């Protein structure tokens, strides 16, 4: 059975956040977080969107419609986003994972990752 309060508490604790830290991120009082976790108060749509971004989950997940996590690509460069999406697609392929060396596609992806992480902030 879906319980928003339990889910929120789990997400918060998984991020090692206190109620006060989460409240600060949302610009509200700690008591609001407590009421959400006790299912006394329901967050507004705007707060739900912020919670989804903070915990990198979908709104479907937060509302109990899906049990799948989401990965936020906010704040990543276009190159970084392409790498993450490429990796995600590789993992979705239903090919057996017997290691016999890297394919050209995998080597290209690894090179992209190394180049991206080697960039310095300017």
N, CA, C and O atoms as a printed pandas DataFrame, in Angstrom:
     atom_number atom_name residue_name chain_id  residue_number  x_coord  y_coord  z_coord
0              1         N          UNK        A               1    0.843   -1.183    0.000
1              2        CA          UNK        A               1    0.000    0.000    0.000
2              3         C          UNK        A               1    0.891    1.249    0.000
3              4         O          UNK        A               1    1.931    1.279    0.658
4              5         N          UNK        A               2    0.479    2.256   -0.730
5              6        CA          UNK        A               2    1.237    3.499   -0.868
6              7         C          UNK        A               2    1.045    4.380    0.361
7              8         O          UNK        A               2   -0.078    4.584    0.821
8              9         N          UNK        A               3    2.143    4.896    0.883
9             10        CA          UNK        A               3    2.120    5.805    2.030
10            11         C          UNK        A               3    3.132    6.916    1.742
11            12         O          UNK        A               3    4.340    6.716    1.873
12            13         N          UNK        A               4    2.625    8.088    1.349
13            14        CA          UNK        A               4    3.517    9.190    0.980
14            15         C          UNK        A               4    4.466    9.557    2.108
15            16         O          UNK        A               4    5.652    9.783    1.871
16            17         N          UNK        A               5    3.960    9.616    3.323
17            18        CA          UNK        A               5    4.790   10.009    4.464
18            19         C          UNK        A               5    5.981    9.084    4.657
19            20         O          UNK        A               5    7.100    9.542    4.890
20            21         N          UNK        A               6    5.742    7.788    4.560
21            22        CA          UNK        A               6    6.817    6.808    4.707
22            23         C          UNK        A               6    7.810    6.957    3.554
23            24         O          UNK        A               6    9.022    6.914    3.762
24            25         N          UNK        A               7    7.291    7.132    2.341
25            26        CA          UNK        A               7    8.161    7.300    1.173
26            27         C          UNK        A               7    9.041    8.539    1.323
27            28         O          UNK        A               7   10.247    8.475    1.085
28            29         N          UNK        A               8    8.449    9.657    1.714
29            30        CA          UNK        A               8    9.214   10.893    1.877
30            31         C          UNK        A               8   10.294   10.719    2.938
31            32         O          UNK        A               8   11.435   11.137    2.744
32            33         N          UNK        A               9    9.933   10.103    4.057
33            34        CA          UNK        A               9   10.903    9.879    5.133
34            35         C          UNK        A               9   12.065    9.009    4.627
35            36         O          UNK        A               9   13.228    9.290    4.914
36            37         N          UNK        A              10   11.737    7.955    3.874
37            38        CA          UNK        A              10   12.776    7.080    3.314
38            39         C          UNK        A              10   13.701    7.843    2.379
39            40         O          UNK        A              10   14.923    7.739    2.484
40            41         N          UNK        A              11   13.119    8.609    1.467
41            42        CA          UNK        A              11   13.922    9.380    0.518
42            43         C          UNK        A              11   14.828   10.357    1.255
43            44         O          UNK        A              11   16.002   10.507    0.915
44            45         N          UNK        A              12   14.280   11.012    2.254
45            46        CA          UNK        A              12   15.050   12.006    3.019
46            47         C          UNK        A              12   16.196   11.324    3.759
47            48         O          UNK        A              12   17.324   11.815    3.742
48            49         N          UNK        A              13   15.918   10.214    4.399
49            50        CA          UNK        A              13   16.957    9.511    5.168
50            51         C          UNK        A              13   18.009    8.905    4.244
51            52         O          UNK        A              13   19.189    8.863    4.593
52            53         N          UNK        A              14   17.593    8.435    3.068
53            54        CA          UNK        A              14   18.559    7.903    2.109
54            55         C          UNK        A              14   19.559    8.967    1.677
55            56         O          UNK        A              14   20.714    8.659    1.383
56            57         N          UNK        A              15   19.112   10.221    1.640
57            58        CA          UNK        A              15   19.994   11.345    1.298
58            59         C          UNK        A              15   20.709   11.895    2.534
59            60         O          UNK        A              15   21.445   12.878    2.455
60            61         N          UNK        A              16   20.477   11.242    3.679
61            62        CA          UNK        A              16   21.071   11.664    4.952
62            63         C          UNK        A              16   20.747   13.124    5.270
63            64         O          UNK        A              16   21.604   13.899    5.695
64            65         N          UNK        A              17   19.486   13.467    5.049
65            66        CA          UNK        A              17   19.018   14.827    5.315
66            67         C          UNK        A              17   18.128   14.824    6.550
67            68         O          UNK        A              17   17.399   13.866    6.807
68            69         N          UNK        A              18   18.199   15.893    7.297
69            70        CA          UNK        A              18   17.265   16.078    8.406
70            71         C          UNK        A              18   16.003   16.749    7.863
71            72         O          UNK        A              18   15.988   17.249    6.738
72            73         N          UNK        A              19   14.966   16.752    8.664
73            74        CA          UNK        A              19   13.751   17.473    8.269
74            75         C          UNK        A              19   14.067   18.946    8.074
75            76         O          UNK        A              19   13.539   19.580    7.160
76            77         N          UNK        A              20   14.926   19.497    8.927
77            78        CA          UNK        A              20   15.274   20.913    8.824
78            79         C          UNK        A              20   16.024   21.203    7.524
79            80         O          UNK        A              20   15.763   22.215    6.873
80            81         N          UNK        A              21   16.948   20.328    7.143
81            82        CA          UNK        A              21   17.698   20.524    5.906
82            83         C          UNK        A              21   16.773   20.488    4.696
83            84         O          UNK        A              21   16.911   21.302    3.782
84            85         N          UNK        A              22   15.828   19.545    4.687
85            86        CA          UNK        A              22   14.871   19.477    3.583
86            87         C          UNK        A              22   13.987   20.713    3.574
87            88         O          UNK        A              22   13.726   21.286    2.516
88            89         N          UNK        A              23   13.532   21.120    4.733
89            90        CA          UNK        A              23   12.691   22.324    4.832
90            91         C          UNK        A              23   13.445   23.545    4.297
91            92         O          UNK        A              23   12.872   24.370    3.586
92            93         N          UNK        A              24   14.723   23.654    4.641
93            94        CA          UNK        A              24   15.529   24.777    4.162
94            95         C          UNK        A              24   15.622   24.771    2.636
95            96         O          UNK        A              24   15.500   25.819    2.003
96            97         N          UNK        A              25   15.836   23.599    2.049
97            98        CA          UNK        A              25   15.913   23.498    0.588
98            99         C          UNK        A              25   14.604   23.927   -0.071
99           100         O          UNK        A              25   14.599   24.489   -1.166
100          101         N          UNK        A              26   13.494   23.654    0.616
101          102        CA          UNK        A              26   12.179   23.979    0.069
102          103         C          UNK        A              26   11.705   25.376    0.484
103          104         O          UNK        A              26   10.672   25.848    0.008
104          105         N          UNK        A              27   12.448   26.027    1.357
105          106        CA          UNK        A              27   12.068   27.360    1.816
106          107         C          UNK        A              27   10.830   27.340    2.692
107          108         O          UNK        A              27    9.953   28.196    2.569
108          109         N          UNK        A              28   10.765   26.361    3.574
109          110        CA          UNK        A              28    9.601   26.251    4.469
110          111         C          UNK        A              28   10.052   25.851    5.861
111          112         O          UNK        A              28   11.244   25.684    6.120
112          113         N          UNK        A              29    9.086   25.701    6.751
113          114        CA          UNK        A              29    9.373   25.306    8.126
114          115         C          UNK        A              29    9.513   23.797    8.250
115          116         O          UNK        A              29    8.925   23.032    7.486
116          117         N          UNK        A              30   10.307   23.392    9.235
117          118        CA          UNK        A              30   10.497   21.968    9.528
118          119         C          UNK        A              30    9.159   21.302    9.837
119          120         O          UNK        A              30    8.967   20.124    9.535
120          121         N          UNK        A              31    8.245   22.044   10.430
121          122        CA          UNK        A              31    6.943   21.475   10.801
122          123         C          UNK        A              31    6.154   21.013    9.566
123          124         O          UNK        A              31    5.377   20.061    9.645
124          125         N          UNK        A              32    6.358   21.692    8.425
125          126        CA          UNK        A              32    5.703   21.248    7.190
126          127         C          UNK        A              32    6.176   19.849    6.812
127          128         O          UNK        A              32    5.368   18.990    6.461
128          129         N          UNK        A              33    7.480   19.624    6.885
129          130        CA          UNK        A              33    8.047   18.324    6.532
130          131         C          UNK        A              33    7.508   17.263    7.476
131          132         O          UNK        A              33    7.148   16.166    7.049
132          133         N          UNK        A              34    7.453   17.587    8.742
133          134        CA          UNK        A              34    6.913   16.660    9.732
134          135         C          UNK        A              34    5.465   16.297    9.406
135          136         O          UNK        A              34    5.081   15.130    9.481
136          137         N          UNK        A              35    4.668   17.299    9.045
137          138        CA          UNK        A              35    3.255   17.037    8.708
138          139         C          UNK        A              35    3.138   16.188    7.443
139          140         O          UNK        A              35    2.252   15.338    7.350
140          141         N          UNK        A              36    4.029   16.412    6.463
141          142        CA          UNK        A              36    4.022   15.582    5.251
142          143         C          UNK        A              36    4.337   14.129    5.615
143          144         O          UNK        A              36    3.672   13.202    5.152
144          145         N          UNK        A              37    5.363   13.948    6.455
145          146        CA          UNK        A              37    5.793   12.599    6.803
146          147         C          UNK        A              37    4.772   11.876    7.678
147          148         O          UNK        A              37    4.739   10.646    7.708
148          149         N          UNK        A              38    3.950   12.627    8.380
149          150        CA          UNK        A              38    2.901   12.026    9.205
150          151         C          UNK        A              38    1.573   11.923    8.450
151          152         O          UNK        A              38    0.568   11.486    9.011
152          153         N          UNK        A              39    1.572   12.324    7.186
153          154        CA          UNK        A              39    0.365   12.321    6.347
154          155         C          UNK        A              39   -0.754   13.190    6.918
155          156         O          UNK        A              39   -1.937   12.900    6.740
156          157         N          UNK        A              40   -0.359   14.256    7.604
157          158        CA          UNK        A              40   -1.324   15.219    8.130
158          159         C          UNK        A              40   -1.611   16.279    7.081
159          160         O          UNK        A              40   -2.722   16.804    7.000
160          161         N          UNK        A              41   -0.601   16.589    6.280
161          162        CA          UNK        A              41   -0.705   17.621    5.249
162          163         C          UNK        A              41   -0.165   17.051    3.943
163          164         O          UNK        A              41    0.776   16.258    3.946
164          165         N          UNK        A              42   -0.764   17.458    2.831
165          166        CA          UNK        A              42   -0.308   17.021    1.507
166          167         C          UNK        A              42    0.418   18.185    0.845
167          168         O          UNK        A              42   -0.091   19.306    0.831
168          169         N          UNK        A              43    1.610   17.928    0.293
169          170        CA          UNK        A              43    2.337   19.019   -0.362
170          171         C          UNK        A              43    1.615   19.509   -1.615
171          172         O          UNK        A              43    0.904   18.749   -2.272
172          173         N          UNK        A              44    1.807   20.773   -1.931
173          174        CA          UNK        A              44    1.241   21.330   -3.159
174          175         C          UNK        A              44    1.955   20.713   -4.361
175          176         O          UNK        A              44    2.988   20.060   -4.214
176          177         N          UNK        A              45    1.399   20.924   -5.535
177          178        CA          UNK        A              45    2.015   20.430   -6.770
178          179         C          UNK        A              45    3.424   20.999   -6.917
179          180         O          UNK        A              45    4.351   20.280   -7.290
180          181         N          UNK        A              46    3.583   22.273   -6.629
181          182        CA          UNK        A              46    4.889   22.917   -6.763
182          183         C          UNK        A              46    5.921   22.272   -5.841
183          184         O          UNK        A              46    7.066   22.057   -6.239
184          185         N          UNK        A              47    5.515   21.964   -4.613
185          186        CA          UNK        A              47    6.422   21.322   -3.660
186          187         C          UNK        A              47    6.745   19.902   -4.126
187          188         O          UNK        A              47    7.884   19.455   -3.994
188          189         N          UNK        A              48    5.759   19.193   -4.668
189          190        CA          UNK        A              48    6.003   17.840   -5.181
190          191         C          UNK        A              48    7.046   17.870   -6.297
191          192         O          UNK        A              48    7.915   17.001   -6.359
192          193         N          UNK        A              49    6.962   18.865   -7.174
193          194        CA          UNK        A              49    7.933   18.989   -8.267
194          195         C          UNK        A              49    9.324   19.231   -7.680
195          196         O          UNK        A              49   10.302   18.642   -8.139
196          197         N          UNK        A              50    9.414   20.088   -6.676
197          198        CA          UNK        A              50   10.707   20.349   -6.036
198          199         C          UNK        A              50   11.245   19.100   -5.344
199          200         O          UNK        A              50   12.442   18.819   -5.410
200          201         N          UNK        A              51   10.365   18.350   -4.681
201          202        CA          UNK        A              51   10.783   17.108   -4.021
202          203         C          UNK        A              51   11.313   16.106   -5.046
203          204         O          UNK        A              51   12.325   15.447   -4.810
204          205         N          UNK        A              52   10.629   15.996   -6.177
205          206        CA          UNK        A              52   11.071   15.081   -7.226
206          207         C          UNK        A              52   12.474   15.446   -7.695
207          208         O          UNK        A              52   13.304   14.565   -7.919
208          209         N          UNK        A              53   12.742   16.734   -7.843
209          210        CA          UNK        A              53   14.065   17.190   -8.285
210          211         C          UNK        A              53   15.121   16.935   -7.204
211          212         O          UNK        A              53   16.228   16.496   -7.515
212          213         N          UNK        A              54   14.794   17.201   -5.966
213          214        CA          UNK        A              54   15.745   17.015   -4.863
214          215         C          UNK        A              54   16.147   15.547   -4.735
215          216         O          UNK        A              54   17.317   15.232   -4.517
216          217         N          UNK        A              55   15.165   14.652   -4.872
217          218        CA          UNK        A              55   15.427   13.226   -4.653
218          219         C          UNK        A              55   15.653   12.437   -5.946
219          220         O          UNK        A              55   15.802   11.215   -5.919
220          221         N          UNK        A              56   15.677   13.149   -7.079
221          222        CA          UNK        A              56   15.900   12.502   -8.380
222          223         C          UNK        A              56   14.936   11.347   -8.637
223          224         O          UNK        A              56   15.340   10.258   -9.045
224          225         N          UNK        A              57   13.666   11.607   -8.390
225          226        CA          UNK        A              57   12.619   10.633   -8.675
226          227         C          UNK        A              57   11.546   11.303   -9.527
227          228         O          UNK        A              57   11.499   12.529   -9.628
228          229         N          UNK        A              58   10.702   10.508  -10.126
229          230        CA          UNK        A              58    9.628   11.067  -10.932
230          231         C          UNK        A              58    8.439   11.440  -10.044
231          232         O          UNK        A              58    8.328   10.981   -8.907
232          233         N          UNK        A              59    7.565   12.270  -10.579
233          234        CA          UNK        A              59    6.329   12.578   -9.859
234          235         C          UNK        A              59    5.469   11.330   -9.729
235          236         O          UNK        A              59    4.782   11.149   -8.723
236          237         N          UNK        A              60    5.504   10.466  -10.745
237          238        CA          UNK        A              60    4.777    9.194  -10.659
238          239         C          UNK        A              60    5.245    8.402   -9.444
239          240         O          UNK        A              60    4.432    7.836   -8.713
240          241         N          UNK        A              61    6.544    8.365   -9.235
241          242        CA          UNK        A              61    7.107    7.644   -8.091
242          243         C          UNK        A              61    6.639    8.278   -6.787
243          244         O          UNK        A              61    6.223    7.573   -5.867
244          245         N          UNK        A              62    6.705    9.603   -6.702
245          246        CA          UNK        A              62    6.291   10.291   -5.474
246          247         C          UNK        A              62    4.812   10.088   -5.153
247          248         O          UNK        A              62    4.424   10.033   -3.986
248          249         N          UNK        A              63    3.999    9.980   -6.189
249          250        CA          UNK        A              63    2.558    9.847   -5.968
250          251         C          UNK        A              63    2.095    8.394   -5.919
251          252         O          UNK        A              63    0.900    8.126   -5.796
252          253         N          UNK        A              64    3.046    7.450   -6.015
253          254        CA          UNK        A              64    2.688    6.043   -5.899
254          255         C          UNK        A              64    2.220    5.395   -7.181
255          256         O          UNK        A              64    1.763    4.252   -7.159
256          257         N          UNK        A              65    2.320    6.096   -8.305
257          258        CA          UNK        A              65    1.878    5.529   -9.577
258          259         C          UNK        A              65    2.938    4.632  -10.199
259          260         O          UNK        A              65    2.629    3.818  -11.069
260          261         N          UNK        A              66    4.175    4.773   -9.764
261          262        CA          UNK        A              66    5.271    3.993  -10.318
262          263         C          UNK        A              66    6.275    3.747   -9.213
263          264         O          UNK        A              66    6.423    4.563   -8.303
264          265         N          UNK        A              67    6.966    2.621   -9.293
265          266        CA          UNK        A              67    7.998    2.366   -8.296
266          267         C          UNK        A              67    9.396    2.535   -8.878
267          268         O          UNK        A              67   10.383    2.094   -8.289
268          269         N          UNK        A              68    9.469    3.179  -10.042
269          270        CA          UNK        A              68   10.761    3.372  -10.686
270          271         C          UNK        A              68   11.347    4.725  -10.336
271          272         O          UNK        A              68   10.644    5.735  -10.290
272          273         N          UNK        A              69   12.648    4.725  -10.090
273          274        CA          UNK        A              69   13.363    5.976   -9.838
274          275         C          UNK        A              69   13.648    6.679  -11.156
275          276         O          UNK        A              69   13.606    6.064  -12.222
276          277         N          UNK        A              70   13.930    7.938  -11.077
277          278        CA          UNK        A              70   14.305    8.725  -12.246
278          279         C          UNK        A              70   15.643    9.381  -11.961
279          280         O          UNK        A              70   16.016    9.566  -10.803
280          281         N          UNK        A              71   16.348    9.723  -12.994
281          282        CA          UNK        A              71   17.617   10.427  -12.847
282          283         C          UNK        A              71   17.437   11.812  -13.434
283          284         O          UNK        A              71   17.024   11.965  -14.583
284          285         N          UNK        A              72   17.746   12.806  -12.647
285          286        CA          UNK        A              72   17.632   14.171  -13.123
286          287         C          UNK        A              72   18.882   14.543  -13.911
287          288         O          UNK        A              72   20.005   14.310  -13.465
288          289         N          UNK        A              73   18.671   15.121  -15.084
289          290        CA          UNK        A              73   19.783   15.581  -15.913
290          291         C          UNK        A              73   19.949   17.089  -15.816
291          292         O          UNK        A              73   20.741   17.683  -16.547
292          293         N          UNK        A              74   19.195   17.705  -14.905
293          294        CA          UNK        A              74   19.291   19.152  -14.711
294          295         C          UNK        A              74   20.706   19.541  -14.316
295          296         O          UNK        A              74   21.326   18.894  -13.472
296          297         N          UNK        A              75   21.206   20.589  -14.927
297          298        CA          UNK        A              75   22.515   21.109  -14.589
298          299         C          UNK        A              75   23.668   20.444  -15.325
299          300         O          UNK        A              75   24.821   20.843  -15.159
300          301         N          UNK        A              76   23.366   19.426  -16.144
301          302        CA          UNK        A              76   24.415   18.780  -16.918
302          303         C          UNK        A              76   24.561   19.467  -18.263
303          304         O          UNK        A              76   23.607   20.039  -18.791
304          305         N          UNK        A              77   25.756   19.403  -18.804
305          306        CA          UNK        A              77   25.967   19.952  -20.135
306          307         C          UNK        A              77   25.330   19.032  -21.161
307          308         O          UNK        A              77   24.922   17.916  -20.838
308          309         N          UNK        A              78   25.247   19.498  -22.388
309          310        CA          UNK        A              78   24.690   18.671  -23.463
310          311         C          UNK        A              78   25.527   17.406  -23.655
311          312         O          UNK        A              78   24.978   16.323  -23.855
312          313         N          UNK        A              79   26.841   17.541  -23.593
313          314        CA          UNK        A              79   27.728   16.378  -23.737
314          315         C          UNK        A              79   27.508   15.377  -22.616
315          316         O          UNK        A              79   27.427   14.173  -22.860
316          317         N          UNK        A              80   27.411   15.873  -21.387
317          318        CA          UNK        A              80   27.183   14.990  -20.246
318          319         C          UNK        A              80   25.837   14.280  -20.362
319          320         O          UNK        A              80   25.728   13.091  -20.061
320          321         N          UNK        A              81   24.817   15.009  -20.797
321          322        CA          UNK        A              81   23.494   14.416  -20.983
322          323         C          UNK        A              81   23.543   13.314  -22.029
323          324         O          UNK        A              81   22.952   12.251  -21.837
324          325         N          UNK        A              82   24.239   13.556  -23.132
325          326        CA          UNK        A              82   24.354   12.538  -24.181
326          327         C          UNK        A              82   25.053   11.285  -23.663
327          328         O          UNK        A              82   24.674   10.168  -24.013
328          329         N          UNK        A              83   26.072   11.473  -22.831
329          330        CA          UNK        A              83   26.788   10.323  -22.256
330          331         C          UNK        A              83   25.855    9.506  -21.362
331          332         O          UNK        A              83   25.793    8.282  -21.472
332          333         N          UNK        A              84   25.140   10.186  -20.486
333          334        CA          UNK        A              84   24.235    9.491  -19.564
334          335         C          UNK        A              84   23.154    8.748  -20.344
335          336         O          UNK        A              84   22.856    7.593  -20.038
336          337         N          UNK        A              85   22.570    9.390  -21.339
337          338        CA          UNK        A              85   21.540    8.729  -22.142
338          339         C          UNK        A              85   22.122    7.544  -22.910
339          340         O          UNK        A              85   21.471    6.507  -23.037
340          341         N          UNK        A              86   23.343    7.692  -23.421
341          342        CA          UNK        A              86   23.995    6.592  -24.122
342          343         C          UNK        A              86   24.240    5.400  -23.206
343          344         O          UNK        A              86   24.006    4.253  -23.588
344          345         N          UNK        A              87   24.710    5.679  -22.001
345          346        CA          UNK        A              87   24.920    4.601  -21.031
346          347         C          UNK        A              87   23.608    3.905  -20.683
347          348         O          UNK        A              87   23.539    2.678  -20.602
348          349         N          UNK        A              88   22.581    4.706  -20.482
349          350        CA          UNK        A              88   21.263    4.152  -20.169
350          351         C          UNK        A              88   20.778    3.220  -21.280
351          352         O          UNK        A              88   20.255    2.140  -21.004
352          353         N          UNK        A              89   20.950    3.636  -22.521
353          354        CA          UNK        A              89   20.542    2.800  -23.651
354          355         C          UNK        A              89   21.349    1.514  -23.705
355          356         O          UNK        A              89   20.797    0.452  -23.992
356          357         N          UNK        A              90   22.647    1.593  -23.435
357          358        CA          UNK        A              90   23.485    0.395  -23.434
358          359         C          UNK        A              90   23.001   -0.609  -22.386
359          360         O          UNK        A              90   22.928   -1.808  -22.654
360          361         N          UNK        A              91   22.672   -0.111  -21.195
361          362        CA          UNK        A              91   22.217   -1.005  -20.140
362          363         C          UNK        A              91   20.862   -1.638  -20.470
363          364         O          UNK        A              91   20.570   -2.747  -20.022
364          365         N          UNK        A              92   20.042   -0.943  -21.247
365          366        CA          UNK        A              92   18.732   -1.479  -21.606
366          367         C          UNK        A              92   18.809   -2.582  -22.662
367          368         O          UNK        A              92   17.887   -3.387  -22.791
368          369         N          UNK        A              93   19.901   -2.616  -23.410
369          370        CA          UNK        A              93   20.037   -3.650  -24.426
370          371         C          UNK        A              93   20.027   -5.012  -23.740
371          372         O          UNK        A              93   20.633   -5.196  -22.685
372          373         N          UNK        A              94   19.333   -5.952  -24.354
373          374        CA          UNK        A              94   19.139   -7.259  -23.732
374          375         C          UNK        A              94   20.227   -8.264  -24.118
375          376         O          UNK        A              94   19.953   -9.460  -24.218
376          377         N          UNK        A              95   21.436   -7.799  -24.332
377          378        CA          UNK        A              95   22.533   -8.679  -24.714
378          379         C          UNK        A              95   23.168   -9.271  -23.461
379          380         O          UNK        A              95   23.248   -8.603  -22.431
380          381         N          UNK        A              96   23.622  -10.523  -23.543
381          382        CA          UNK        A              96   24.304  -11.127  -22.382
382          383         C          UNK        A              96   25.549  -10.332  -22.016
383          384         O          UNK        A              96   26.228   -9.796  -22.891
384          385         N          UNK        A              97   25.841  -10.258  -20.748
385          386        CA          UNK        A              97   26.965   -9.457  -20.272
386          387         C          UNK        A              97   28.195  -10.328  -19.993
387          388         O          UNK        A              97   28.711  -10.333  -18.875
388          389         N          UNK        A              98   28.660  -11.059  -21.002
389          390        CA          UNK        A              98   29.893  -11.831  -20.874
390          391         C          UNK        A              98   31.024  -10.947  -21.368
391          392         O          UNK        A              98   31.008  -10.481  -22.507
392          393         N          UNK        A              99   32.004  -10.719  -20.505
393          394        CA          UNK        A              99   33.063   -9.787  -20.877
394          395         C          UNK        A              99   34.086  -10.479  -21.769
395          396         O          UNK        A              99   34.731  -11.445  -21.361
396          397         N          UNK        A             100   34.223   -9.985  -22.961
397          398        CA          UNK        A             100   35.224  -10.449  -23.918
398          399         C          UNK        A             100   35.958   -9.248  -24.499
399          400         O          UNK        A             100   36.330   -9.241  -25.673
400          401         N          UNK        A             101   36.156   -8.257  -23.682
401          402        CA          UNK        A             101   36.728   -7.018  -24.167
402          403         C          UNK        A             101   35.618   -6.025  -24.462
403          404         O          UNK        A             101   34.437   -6.371  -24.449
404          405         N          UNK        A             102   36.002   -4.815  -24.723
405          406        CA          UNK        A             102   35.021   -3.771  -25.006
406          407         C          UNK        A             102   34.712   -3.714  -26.492
407          408         O          UNK        A             102   35.589   -3.914  -27.333
408          409         N          UNK        A             103   33.450   -3.438  -26.801
409          410        CA          UNK        A             103   33.076   -3.195  -28.188
410          411         C          UNK        A             103   33.540   -1.799  -28.560
411          412         O          UNK        A             103   33.874   -1.003  -27.683
412          413         N          UNK        A             104   33.564   -1.495  -29.833
413          414        CA          UNK        A             104   33.937   -0.143  -30.270
414          415         C          UNK        A             104   33.003    0.893  -29.672
415          416         O          UNK        A             104   33.447    1.971  -29.279
416          417         N          UNK        A             105   31.708    0.580  -29.598
417          418        CA          UNK        A             105   30.728    1.507  -29.034
418          419         C          UNK        A             105   31.037    1.754  -27.549
419          420         O          UNK        A             105   30.964    2.889  -27.078
420          421         N          UNK        A             106   31.382    0.686  -26.817
421          422        CA          UNK        A             106   31.697    0.849  -25.399
422          423         C          UNK        A             106   32.987    1.650  -25.205
423          424         O          UNK        A             106   33.072    2.494  -24.312
424          425         N          UNK        A             107   33.990    1.381  -26.046
425          426        CA          UNK        A             107   35.238    2.146  -25.956
426          427         C          UNK        A             107   35.007    3.617  -26.254
427          428         O          UNK        A             107   35.577    4.485  -25.593
428          429         N          UNK        A             108   34.174    3.900  -27.244
429          430        CA          UNK        A             108   33.843    5.292  -27.572
430          431         C          UNK        A             108   33.151    5.970  -26.393
431          432         O          UNK        A             108   33.444    7.122  -26.072
432          433         N          UNK        A             109   32.227    5.247  -25.746
433          434        CA          UNK        A             109   31.508    5.795  -24.599
434          435         C          UNK        A             109   32.482    6.043  -23.442
435          436         O          UNK        A             109   32.410    7.088  -22.795
436          437         N          UNK        A             110   33.382    5.110  -23.173
437          438        CA          UNK        A             110   34.370    5.299  -22.107
438          439         C          UNK        A             110   35.275    6.489  -22.395
439          440         O          UNK        A             110   35.585    7.271  -21.496
440          441         N          UNK        A             111   35.693    6.626  -23.639
441          442        CA          UNK        A             111   36.510    7.782  -24.008
442          443         C          UNK        A             111   35.759    9.086  -23.790
443          444         O          UNK        A             111   36.336   10.071  -23.330
444          445         N          UNK        A             112   34.472    9.092  -24.120
445          446        CA          UNK        A             112   33.644   10.291  -23.904
446          447         C          UNK        A             112   33.569   10.645  -22.427
447          448         O          UNK        A             112   33.651   11.812  -22.045
448          449         N          UNK        A             113   33.414    9.623  -21.614
449          450        CA          UNK        A             113   33.329    9.856  -20.169
450          451         C          UNK        A             113   34.642   10.435  -19.654
451          452         O          UNK        A             113   34.638   11.416  -18.910
452          453         N          UNK        A             114   35.756    9.840  -20.042
453          454        CA          UNK        A             114   37.066   10.320  -19.598
454          455         C          UNK        A             114   37.294   11.755  -20.049
455          456         O          UNK        A             114   37.756   12.586  -19.268
456          457         N          UNK        A             115   36.970   12.053  -21.312
457          458        CA          UNK        A             115   37.138   13.430  -21.808
458          459         C          UNK        A             115   36.282   14.406  -21.010
459          460         O          UNK        A             115   36.745   15.485  -20.640
460          461         N          UNK        A             116   35.044   14.030  -20.748
461          462        CA          UNK        A             116   34.119   14.930  -20.054
462          463         C          UNK        A             116   34.580   15.188  -18.616
463          464         O          UNK        A             116   34.517   16.318  -18.132
464          465         N          UNK        A             117   35.041   14.138  -17.941
465          466        CA          UNK        A             117   35.500   14.320  -16.559
466          467         C          UNK        A             117   36.856   15.005  -16.486
467          468         O          UNK        A             117   37.233   15.530  -15.438
468          469         N          UNK        A             118   37.587   15.004  -17.586
469          470        CA          UNK        A             118   38.906   15.646  -17.601
470          471         C          UNK        A             118   38.812   17.139  -17.854
471          472         O          UNK        A             118   39.781   17.865  -17.630
472          473         N          UNK        A             119   37.658   17.610  -18.320
473          474        CA          UNK        A             119   37.487   19.041  -18.582
474          475         C          UNK        A             119   37.595   19.814  -17.271
475          476         O          UNK        A             119   37.155   19.359  -16.215
476          477         N          UNK        A             120   38.190   20.988  -17.374
477          478        CA          UNK        A             120   38.278   21.853  -16.194
478          479         C          UNK        A             120   37.294   22.987  -16.351
479          480         O          UNK        A             120   37.004   23.427  -17.464
480          481         N          UNK        A             121   36.784   23.455  -15.230
481          482        CA          UNK        A             121   35.875   24.595  -15.228
482          483         C          UNK        A             121   36.643   25.832  -15.660
483          484         O          UNK        A             121   37.773   26.050  -15.221
484          485         N          UNK        A             122   36.047   26.631  -16.503
485          486        CA          UNK        A             122   36.738   27.833  -16.995
486          487         C          UNK        A             122   36.080   29.059  -16.422
487          488         O          UNK        A             122   36.504   30.178  -16.708
